[in-house]
Amino acid sequence: MQRRTLLQAALAAIVLPMGVAHAAAPVVEVYKTPTCGCCHLWVDHLRANGFVVSTHDVPDTSIHRKKFGLPDEVGSCHTAMVGGYAIEGHVPAQDIKRLLAERPRARGLAAPGMPAGSPGMEGPRKDPFDVVLIQMDGRYKLYRHYAG
């Protein structure tokens, strides 16, 4: 009986910290169309950077953009929610982590369009792009510029 208790304690010591670390990771809910080829690459980028990601295939992501208060002009191929913030497009994980650490009064972040070289859009070309902070009134301002 003592051996069984020892084994259970050892197993709990191994498994419990993994569960706690997993539970503490920010959960990102991603809304994407089922045919999008780059969305899963952005999801992989988030997971590689410590996020837990849940994906939802939807027929039209613009419905979620509108629901989360994001202007259409910052639209991209997927919309996400994390920590009460909307994330539109290929926003790098480091910017999402900064957003969650700083907690500004804002709707969220966007990387408008589908900039070549952004996470999930990697390839031979790397264009400059901006990540913008969407303010509560729907206006946006530069959050970070990537030179490309």
Short mmCIF file of N, CA and C in Angstrom, two decimals:
data_model
loop_
_atom_site.label_atom_id
_atom_site.label_comp_id
_atom_site.label_asym_id
_atom_site.label_seq_id
_atom_site.Cartn_x
_atom_site.Cartn_y
_atom_site.Cartn_z
N MET A 1 0.82 -1.18 0.00
CA MET A 1 0.00 0.00 0.00
C MET A 1 0.86 1.25 0.00
N GLN A 2 1.95 1.22 0.75
CA GLN A 2 2.83 2.39 0.83
C GLN A 2 3.46 2.67 -0.53
N ARG A 3 3.78 1.62 -1.27
CA ARG A 3 4.37 1.77 -2.60
C ARG A 3 3.40 2.48 -3.55
N ARG A 4 2.11 2.11 -3.49
CA ARG A 4 1.09 2.72 -4.33
C ARG A 4 0.97 4.22 -4.00
N THR A 5 0.96 4.56 -2.74
CA THR A 5 0.87 5.96 -2.32
C THR A 5 2.07 6.75 -2.82
N LEU A 6 3.22 6.16 -2.74
CA LEU A 6 4.44 6.81 -3.21
C LEU A 6 4.38 7.05 -4.72
N LEU A 7 3.91 6.04 -5.47
CA LEU A 7 3.77 6.19 -6.92
C LEU A 7 2.74 7.25 -7.27
N GLN A 8 1.63 7.29 -6.56
CA GLN A 8 0.62 8.31 -6.83
C GLN A 8 1.16 9.72 -6.55
N ALA A 9 1.91 9.85 -5.47
CA ALA A 9 2.50 11.15 -5.14
C ALA A 9 3.50 11.57 -6.20
N ALA A 10 4.30 10.63 -6.68
CA ALA A 10 5.29 10.94 -7.71
C ALA A 10 4.60 11.35 -9.00
N LEU A 11 3.56 10.65 -9.37
CA LEU A 11 2.81 10.98 -10.58
C LEU A 11 2.16 12.35 -10.45
N ALA A 12 1.58 12.63 -9.31
CA ALA A 12 0.96 13.94 -9.08
C ALA A 12 2.00 15.06 -9.16
N ALA A 13 3.19 14.80 -8.65
CA ALA A 13 4.25 15.81 -8.69
C ALA A 13 4.68 16.12 -10.12
N ILE A 14 4.54 15.15 -11.00
CA ILE A 14 4.91 15.35 -12.40
C ILE A 14 3.77 16.00 -13.17
N VAL A 15 2.56 15.49 -13.02
CA VAL A 15 1.42 15.92 -13.82
C VAL A 15 0.84 17.25 -13.35
N LEU A 16 0.73 17.47 -12.07
CA LEU A 16 0.11 18.67 -11.55
C LEU A 16 0.77 19.95 -12.04
N PRO A 17 2.09 20.09 -11.98
CA PRO A 17 2.69 21.33 -12.49
C PRO A 17 2.42 21.54 -13.98
N MET A 18 2.36 20.48 -14.77
CA MET A 18 2.06 20.64 -16.20
C MET A 18 0.65 21.17 -16.38
N GLY A 19 -0.30 20.66 -15.61
CA GLY A 19 -1.67 21.14 -15.71
C GLY A 19 -1.79 22.58 -15.27
N VAL A 20 -1.08 22.96 -14.23
CA VAL A 20 -1.12 24.34 -13.75
C VAL A 20 -0.50 25.26 -14.78
N ALA A 21 0.63 24.88 -15.37
CA ALA A 21 1.27 25.72 -16.38
C ALA A 21 0.36 25.86 -17.59
N HIS A 22 -0.29 24.76 -17.97
CA HIS A 22 -1.18 24.79 -19.12
C HIS A 22 -2.38 25.71 -18.83
N ALA A 23 -2.92 25.63 -17.63
CA ALA A 23 -4.08 26.44 -17.28
C ALA A 23 -3.74 27.92 -17.22
N ALA A 24 -2.50 28.25 -16.90
CA ALA A 24 -2.09 29.64 -16.77
C ALA A 24 -1.83 30.30 -18.12
N ALA A 25 -1.65 29.51 -19.16
CA ALA A 25 -1.37 30.06 -20.48
C ALA A 25 -2.60 30.78 -21.01
N PRO A 26 -2.41 31.94 -21.66
CA PRO A 26 -3.56 32.65 -22.24
C PRO A 26 -4.24 31.81 -23.31
N VAL A 27 -5.55 31.80 -23.29
CA VAL A 27 -6.33 31.04 -24.28
C VAL A 27 -6.79 32.00 -25.37
N VAL A 28 -6.49 31.66 -26.60
CA VAL A 28 -6.88 32.46 -27.76
C VAL A 28 -7.97 31.70 -28.51
N GLU A 29 -9.11 32.36 -28.69
CA GLU A 29 -10.21 31.80 -29.48
C GLU A 29 -10.11 32.39 -30.88
N VAL A 30 -9.85 31.55 -31.87
CA VAL A 30 -9.64 32.01 -33.24
C VAL A 30 -10.84 31.63 -34.11
N TYR A 31 -11.35 32.64 -34.83
CA TYR A 31 -12.46 32.45 -35.76
C TYR A 31 -11.90 32.62 -37.17
N LYS A 32 -12.00 31.55 -37.97
CA LYS A 32 -11.41 31.53 -39.30
C LYS A 32 -12.31 30.77 -40.25
N THR A 33 -12.10 30.99 -41.54
CA THR A 33 -12.85 30.20 -42.52
C THR A 33 -12.18 28.84 -42.67
N PRO A 34 -12.93 27.81 -42.98
CA PRO A 34 -12.34 26.48 -43.08
C PRO A 34 -11.34 26.32 -44.22
N THR A 35 -11.39 27.20 -45.22
CA THR A 35 -10.51 27.06 -46.39
C THR A 35 -9.25 27.91 -46.31
N CYS A 36 -9.07 28.66 -45.25
CA CYS A 36 -7.91 29.54 -45.15
C CYS A 36 -6.63 28.72 -44.97
N GLY A 37 -5.65 28.99 -45.82
CA GLY A 37 -4.39 28.25 -45.76
C GLY A 37 -3.38 28.79 -44.78
N CYS A 38 -3.47 30.07 -44.42
CA CYS A 38 -2.45 30.66 -43.56
C CYS A 38 -2.87 30.75 -42.09
N CYS A 39 -4.15 30.62 -41.82
CA CYS A 39 -4.62 30.75 -40.43
C CYS A 39 -3.99 29.71 -39.52
N HIS A 40 -3.89 28.47 -40.00
CA HIS A 40 -3.31 27.43 -39.14
C HIS A 40 -1.84 27.70 -38.86
N LEU A 41 -1.14 28.38 -39.78
CA LEU A 41 0.27 28.74 -39.54
C LEU A 41 0.38 29.80 -38.45
N TRP A 42 -0.56 30.75 -38.42
CA TRP A 42 -0.58 31.76 -37.35
C TRP A 42 -0.90 31.09 -36.02
N VAL A 43 -1.84 30.14 -36.04
CA VAL A 43 -2.17 29.38 -34.83
C VAL A 43 -0.94 28.63 -34.33
N ASP A 44 -0.19 28.02 -35.24
CA ASP A 44 1.06 27.32 -34.85
C ASP A 44 2.03 28.30 -34.22
N HIS A 45 2.14 29.50 -34.77
CA HIS A 45 3.02 30.55 -34.22
C HIS A 45 2.61 30.89 -32.79
N LEU A 46 1.32 31.04 -32.56
CA LEU A 46 0.84 31.35 -31.20
C LEU A 46 1.16 30.22 -30.23
N ARG A 47 0.89 29.00 -30.65
CA ARG A 47 1.17 27.84 -29.78
C ARG A 47 2.65 27.73 -29.47
N ALA A 48 3.50 27.98 -30.46
CA ALA A 48 4.95 27.92 -30.24
C ALA A 48 5.41 29.01 -29.27
N ASN A 49 4.58 30.02 -29.09
CA ASN A 49 4.92 31.12 -28.18
C ASN A 49 4.13 31.07 -26.87
N GLY A 50 3.62 29.88 -26.53
CA GLY A 50 3.03 29.66 -25.22
C GLY A 50 1.54 29.86 -25.08
N PHE A 51 0.84 30.17 -26.16
CA PHE A 51 -0.60 30.36 -26.07
C PHE A 51 -1.33 29.03 -26.25
N VAL A 52 -2.45 28.90 -25.61
CA VAL A 52 -3.37 27.79 -25.86
C VAL A 52 -4.38 28.34 -26.86
N VAL A 53 -4.62 27.61 -27.95
CA VAL A 53 -5.47 28.12 -29.02
C VAL A 53 -6.61 27.16 -29.30
N SER A 54 -7.79 27.73 -29.43
CA SER A 54 -8.98 26.99 -29.83
C SER A 54 -9.48 27.63 -31.12
N THR A 55 -9.65 26.83 -32.16
CA THR A 55 -10.08 27.38 -33.45
C THR A 55 -11.54 27.04 -33.72
N HIS A 56 -12.20 27.95 -34.41
CA HIS A 56 -13.60 27.79 -34.78
C HIS A 56 -13.73 28.13 -36.26
N ASP A 57 -14.14 27.15 -37.06
CA ASP A 57 -14.39 27.42 -38.48
C ASP A 57 -15.75 28.09 -38.62
N VAL A 58 -15.74 29.24 -39.28
CA VAL A 58 -16.97 30.02 -39.49
C VAL A 58 -17.06 30.39 -40.97
N PRO A 59 -18.26 30.60 -41.47
CA PRO A 59 -18.39 30.94 -42.89
C PRO A 59 -17.93 32.35 -43.23
N ASP A 60 -17.94 33.25 -42.24
CA ASP A 60 -17.61 34.65 -42.51
C ASP A 60 -17.02 35.29 -41.26
N THR A 61 -15.76 35.69 -41.32
CA THR A 61 -15.11 36.28 -40.14
C THR A 61 -15.53 37.72 -39.90
N SER A 62 -16.11 38.38 -40.89
CA SER A 62 -16.50 39.78 -40.72
C SER A 62 -17.58 39.93 -39.63
N ILE A 63 -18.37 38.90 -39.44
CA ILE A 63 -19.39 38.91 -38.39
C ILE A 63 -18.72 39.06 -37.02
N HIS A 64 -17.60 38.37 -36.84
CA HIS A 64 -16.88 38.43 -35.56
C HIS A 64 -16.16 39.77 -35.40
N ARG A 65 -15.61 40.28 -36.49
CA ARG A 65 -14.99 41.61 -36.44
C ARG A 65 -16.00 42.64 -35.94
N LYS A 66 -17.17 42.60 -36.52
CA LYS A 66 -18.23 43.54 -36.15
C LYS A 66 -18.64 43.33 -34.69
N LYS A 67 -18.82 42.09 -34.31
CA LYS A 67 -19.21 41.75 -32.94
C LYS A 67 -18.20 42.28 -31.92
N PHE A 68 -16.92 42.23 -32.27
CA PHE A 68 -15.86 42.66 -31.35
C PHE A 68 -15.51 44.14 -31.50
N GLY A 69 -16.22 44.85 -32.39
CA GLY A 69 -16.03 46.29 -32.52
C GLY A 69 -14.81 46.72 -33.31
N LEU A 70 -14.37 45.87 -34.25
CA LEU A 70 -13.20 46.20 -35.07
C LEU A 70 -13.65 46.81 -36.39
N PRO A 71 -12.98 47.88 -36.82
CA PRO A 71 -13.34 48.49 -38.11
C PRO A 71 -13.01 47.56 -39.28
N ASP A 72 -13.85 47.56 -40.29
CA ASP A 72 -13.64 46.70 -41.46
C ASP A 72 -12.30 46.96 -42.16
N GLU A 73 -11.84 48.21 -42.13
CA GLU A 73 -10.61 48.53 -42.86
C GLU A 73 -9.36 47.87 -42.28
N VAL A 74 -9.44 47.30 -41.07
CA VAL A 74 -8.29 46.57 -40.53
C VAL A 74 -8.45 45.07 -40.71
N GLY A 75 -9.46 44.67 -41.46
CA GLY A 75 -9.80 43.27 -41.62
C GLY A 75 -8.70 42.43 -42.24
N SER A 76 -8.74 41.16 -41.89
CA SER A 76 -7.80 40.17 -42.40
C SER A 76 -8.55 38.85 -42.54
N CYS A 77 -7.84 37.75 -42.50
CA CYS A 77 -8.46 36.45 -42.76
C CYS A 77 -8.94 35.73 -41.50
N HIS A 78 -8.59 36.22 -40.32
CA HIS A 78 -9.07 35.60 -39.10
C HIS A 78 -9.18 36.65 -37.99
N THR A 79 -10.06 36.36 -37.05
CA THR A 79 -10.30 37.23 -35.92
C THR A 79 -10.20 36.37 -34.68
N ALA A 80 -9.62 36.93 -33.62
CA ALA A 80 -9.45 36.15 -32.38
C ALA A 80 -9.80 36.99 -31.17
N MET A 81 -10.00 36.31 -30.07
CA MET A 81 -10.21 36.96 -28.77
C MET A 81 -9.26 36.32 -27.76
N VAL A 82 -8.65 37.18 -26.95
CA VAL A 82 -7.78 36.69 -25.87
C VAL A 82 -7.79 37.73 -24.75
N GLY A 83 -8.03 37.28 -23.55
CA GLY A 83 -7.98 38.17 -22.40
C GLY A 83 -8.88 39.39 -22.50
N GLY A 84 -10.00 39.27 -23.22
CA GLY A 84 -10.92 40.39 -23.39
C GLY A 84 -10.57 41.32 -24.53
N TYR A 85 -9.53 40.99 -25.30
CA TYR A 85 -9.10 41.81 -26.43
C TYR A 85 -9.33 41.06 -27.74
N ALA A 86 -9.69 41.82 -28.78
CA ALA A 86 -9.82 41.27 -30.12
C ALA A 86 -8.46 41.36 -30.81
N ILE A 87 -8.15 40.35 -31.60
CA ILE A 87 -6.91 40.32 -32.39
C ILE A 87 -7.32 40.03 -33.82
N GLU A 88 -6.94 40.91 -34.73
CA GLU A 88 -7.32 40.77 -36.13
C GLU A 88 -6.08 40.54 -36.99
N GLY A 89 -6.06 39.42 -37.68
CA GLY A 89 -4.99 39.15 -38.63
C GLY A 89 -3.72 38.59 -38.00
N HIS A 90 -2.64 38.76 -38.73
CA HIS A 90 -1.37 38.10 -38.42
C HIS A 90 -0.51 38.89 -37.42
N VAL A 91 -1.09 39.19 -36.28
CA VAL A 91 -0.39 39.93 -35.22
C VAL A 91 0.63 39.00 -34.57
N PRO A 92 1.90 39.42 -34.46
CA PRO A 92 2.91 38.59 -33.81
C PRO A 92 2.58 38.34 -32.33
N ALA A 93 2.94 37.15 -31.86
CA ALA A 93 2.67 36.75 -30.47
C ALA A 93 3.27 37.73 -29.47
N GLN A 94 4.45 38.28 -29.77
CA GLN A 94 5.08 39.20 -28.82
C GLN A 94 4.24 40.45 -28.60
N ASP A 95 3.51 40.89 -29.62
CA ASP A 95 2.64 42.05 -29.47
C ASP A 95 1.41 41.72 -28.64
N ILE A 96 0.90 40.50 -28.79
CA ILE A 96 -0.24 40.07 -27.98
C ILE A 96 0.19 39.96 -26.52
N LYS A 97 1.38 39.42 -26.27
CA LYS A 97 1.89 39.33 -24.90
C LYS A 97 2.05 40.72 -24.29
N ARG A 98 2.56 41.65 -25.07
CA ARG A 98 2.71 43.03 -24.59
C ARG A 98 1.34 43.63 -24.24
N LEU A 99 0.36 43.43 -25.13
CA LEU A 99 -0.99 43.92 -24.90
C LEU A 99 -1.55 43.38 -23.58
N LEU A 100 -1.39 42.08 -23.36
CA LEU A 100 -1.92 41.45 -22.16
C LEU A 100 -1.17 41.91 -20.90
N ALA A 101 0.10 42.26 -21.04
CA ALA A 101 0.87 42.75 -19.90
C ALA A 101 0.52 44.19 -19.57
N GLU A 102 0.34 45.02 -20.59
CA GLU A 102 0.07 46.45 -20.39
C GLU A 102 -1.41 46.74 -20.10
N ARG A 103 -2.31 45.90 -20.64
CA ARG A 103 -3.75 46.04 -20.44
C ARG A 103 -4.29 47.45 -20.72
N PRO A 104 -4.02 48.01 -21.91
CA PRO A 104 -4.55 49.34 -22.21
C PRO A 104 -6.08 49.29 -22.36
N ARG A 105 -6.70 50.42 -22.20
CA ARG A 105 -8.14 50.52 -22.45
C ARG A 105 -8.30 50.60 -23.98
N ALA A 106 -8.59 49.47 -24.58
CA ALA A 106 -8.67 49.37 -26.04
C ALA A 106 -9.48 48.15 -26.42
N ARG A 107 -9.86 48.09 -27.69
CA ARG A 107 -10.58 46.92 -28.20
C ARG A 107 -9.62 45.78 -28.52
N GLY A 108 -8.41 46.13 -29.01
CA GLY A 108 -7.45 45.08 -29.34
C GLY A 108 -6.42 45.52 -30.35
N LEU A 109 -5.85 44.55 -31.05
CA LEU A 109 -4.78 44.79 -32.02
C LEU A 109 -5.17 44.25 -33.39
N ALA A 110 -4.56 44.83 -34.43
CA ALA A 110 -4.75 44.34 -35.78
C ALA A 110 -3.47 44.50 -36.59
N ALA A 111 -3.25 43.55 -37.47
CA ALA A 111 -2.22 43.65 -38.51
C ALA A 111 -3.03 43.67 -39.81
N PRO A 112 -3.43 44.86 -40.27
CA PRO A 112 -4.35 44.95 -41.41
C PRO A 112 -3.82 44.24 -42.66
N GLY A 113 -4.76 43.65 -43.38
CA GLY A 113 -4.41 42.93 -44.60
C GLY A 113 -3.75 41.60 -44.27
N MET A 114 -2.92 41.16 -45.15
CA MET A 114 -2.20 39.90 -44.96
C MET A 114 -0.74 40.14 -45.35
N PRO A 115 0.01 40.88 -44.51
CA PRO A 115 1.36 41.28 -44.88
C PRO A 115 2.34 40.10 -45.03
N ALA A 116 3.00 40.06 -46.17
CA ALA A 116 4.01 39.03 -46.41
C ALA A 116 5.12 39.16 -45.38
N GLY A 117 5.50 38.03 -44.79
CA GLY A 117 6.55 38.01 -43.79
C GLY A 117 6.05 38.07 -42.36
N SER A 118 4.76 38.36 -42.17
CA SER A 118 4.19 38.36 -40.82
C SER A 118 3.98 36.90 -40.39
N PRO A 119 3.78 36.64 -39.09
CA PRO A 119 3.58 35.25 -38.64
C PRO A 119 2.41 34.59 -39.37
N GLY A 120 2.69 33.45 -39.96
CA GLY A 120 1.70 32.74 -40.75
C GLY A 120 1.75 33.08 -42.23
N MET A 121 2.47 34.14 -42.55
CA MET A 121 2.61 34.58 -43.94
C MET A 121 4.08 34.58 -44.37
N GLU A 122 4.86 33.72 -43.72
CA GLU A 122 6.28 33.65 -44.03
C GLU A 122 6.48 33.14 -45.46
N GLY A 123 7.57 33.57 -46.04
CA GLY A 123 7.90 33.16 -47.41
C GLY A 123 9.11 33.92 -47.87
N PRO A 124 9.38 33.90 -49.18
CA PRO A 124 10.57 34.57 -49.68
C PRO A 124 10.51 36.10 -49.56
N ARG A 125 9.31 36.65 -49.52
CA ARG A 125 9.15 38.10 -49.43
C ARG A 125 8.80 38.49 -48.00
N LYS A 126 9.34 39.61 -47.56
CA LYS A 126 9.05 40.11 -46.22
C LYS A 126 8.79 41.60 -46.32
N ASP A 127 7.52 41.98 -46.35
CA ASP A 127 7.14 43.38 -46.48
C ASP A 127 7.08 44.07 -45.12
N PRO A 128 7.30 45.37 -45.11
CA PRO A 128 7.07 46.10 -43.86
C PRO A 128 5.57 46.07 -43.53
N PHE A 129 5.26 46.06 -42.24
CA PHE A 129 3.85 46.12 -41.85
C PHE A 129 3.73 46.74 -40.46
N ASP A 130 2.51 47.18 -40.17
CA ASP A 130 2.21 47.78 -38.88
C ASP A 130 1.22 46.92 -38.11
N VAL A 131 1.39 46.94 -36.81
CA VAL A 131 0.37 46.43 -35.89
C VAL A 131 -0.23 47.66 -35.26
N VAL A 132 -1.56 47.74 -35.29
CA VAL A 132 -2.23 48.93 -34.75
C VAL A 132 -3.07 48.55 -33.53
N LEU A 133 -3.18 49.51 -32.62
CA LEU A 133 -4.02 49.37 -31.44
C LEU A 133 -5.38 49.97 -31.77
N ILE A 134 -6.42 49.16 -31.66
CA ILE A 134 -7.78 49.63 -31.93
C ILE A 134 -8.32 50.21 -30.62
N GLN A 135 -8.59 51.49 -30.67
CA GLN A 135 -9.08 52.17 -29.47
C GLN A 135 -10.58 51.91 -29.28
N MET A 136 -11.10 52.28 -28.13
CA MET A 136 -12.50 52.01 -27.80
C MET A 136 -13.48 52.70 -28.75
N ASP A 137 -13.07 53.83 -29.33
CA ASP A 137 -13.95 54.54 -30.26
C ASP A 137 -13.83 54.03 -31.70
N GLY A 138 -13.02 52.98 -31.91
CA GLY A 138 -12.86 52.40 -33.24
C GLY A 138 -11.71 52.97 -34.03
N ARG A 139 -11.17 54.11 -33.57
CA ARG A 139 -9.98 54.65 -34.25
C ARG A 139 -8.79 53.80 -33.86
N TYR A 140 -7.72 53.91 -34.62
CA TYR A 140 -6.55 53.12 -34.30
C TYR A 140 -5.28 53.93 -34.46
N LYS A 141 -4.25 53.46 -33.76
CA LYS A 141 -2.95 54.12 -33.80
C LYS A 141 -1.85 53.06 -33.82
N LEU A 142 -0.70 53.48 -34.27
CA LEU A 142 0.45 52.56 -34.39
C LEU A 142 0.80 51.97 -33.03
N TYR A 143 0.95 50.68 -33.00
CA TYR A 143 1.38 49.95 -31.82
C TYR A 143 2.83 49.48 -31.98
N ARG A 144 3.12 48.96 -33.19
CA ARG A 144 4.49 48.56 -33.53
C ARG A 144 4.65 48.49 -35.04
N HIS A 145 5.79 48.94 -35.49
CA HIS A 145 6.11 48.86 -36.93
C HIS A 145 7.17 47.78 -37.13
N TYR A 146 6.99 46.97 -38.16
CA TYR A 146 7.96 45.95 -38.55
C TYR A 146 8.55 46.37 -39.90
N ALA A 147 9.86 46.48 -39.94
CA ALA A 147 10.56 47.00 -41.12
C ALA A 147 10.52 46.04 -42.31
N GLY A 148 10.33 44.78 -42.05
CA GLY A 148 10.28 43.83 -43.17
C GLY A 148 11.59 43.19 -43.48
#
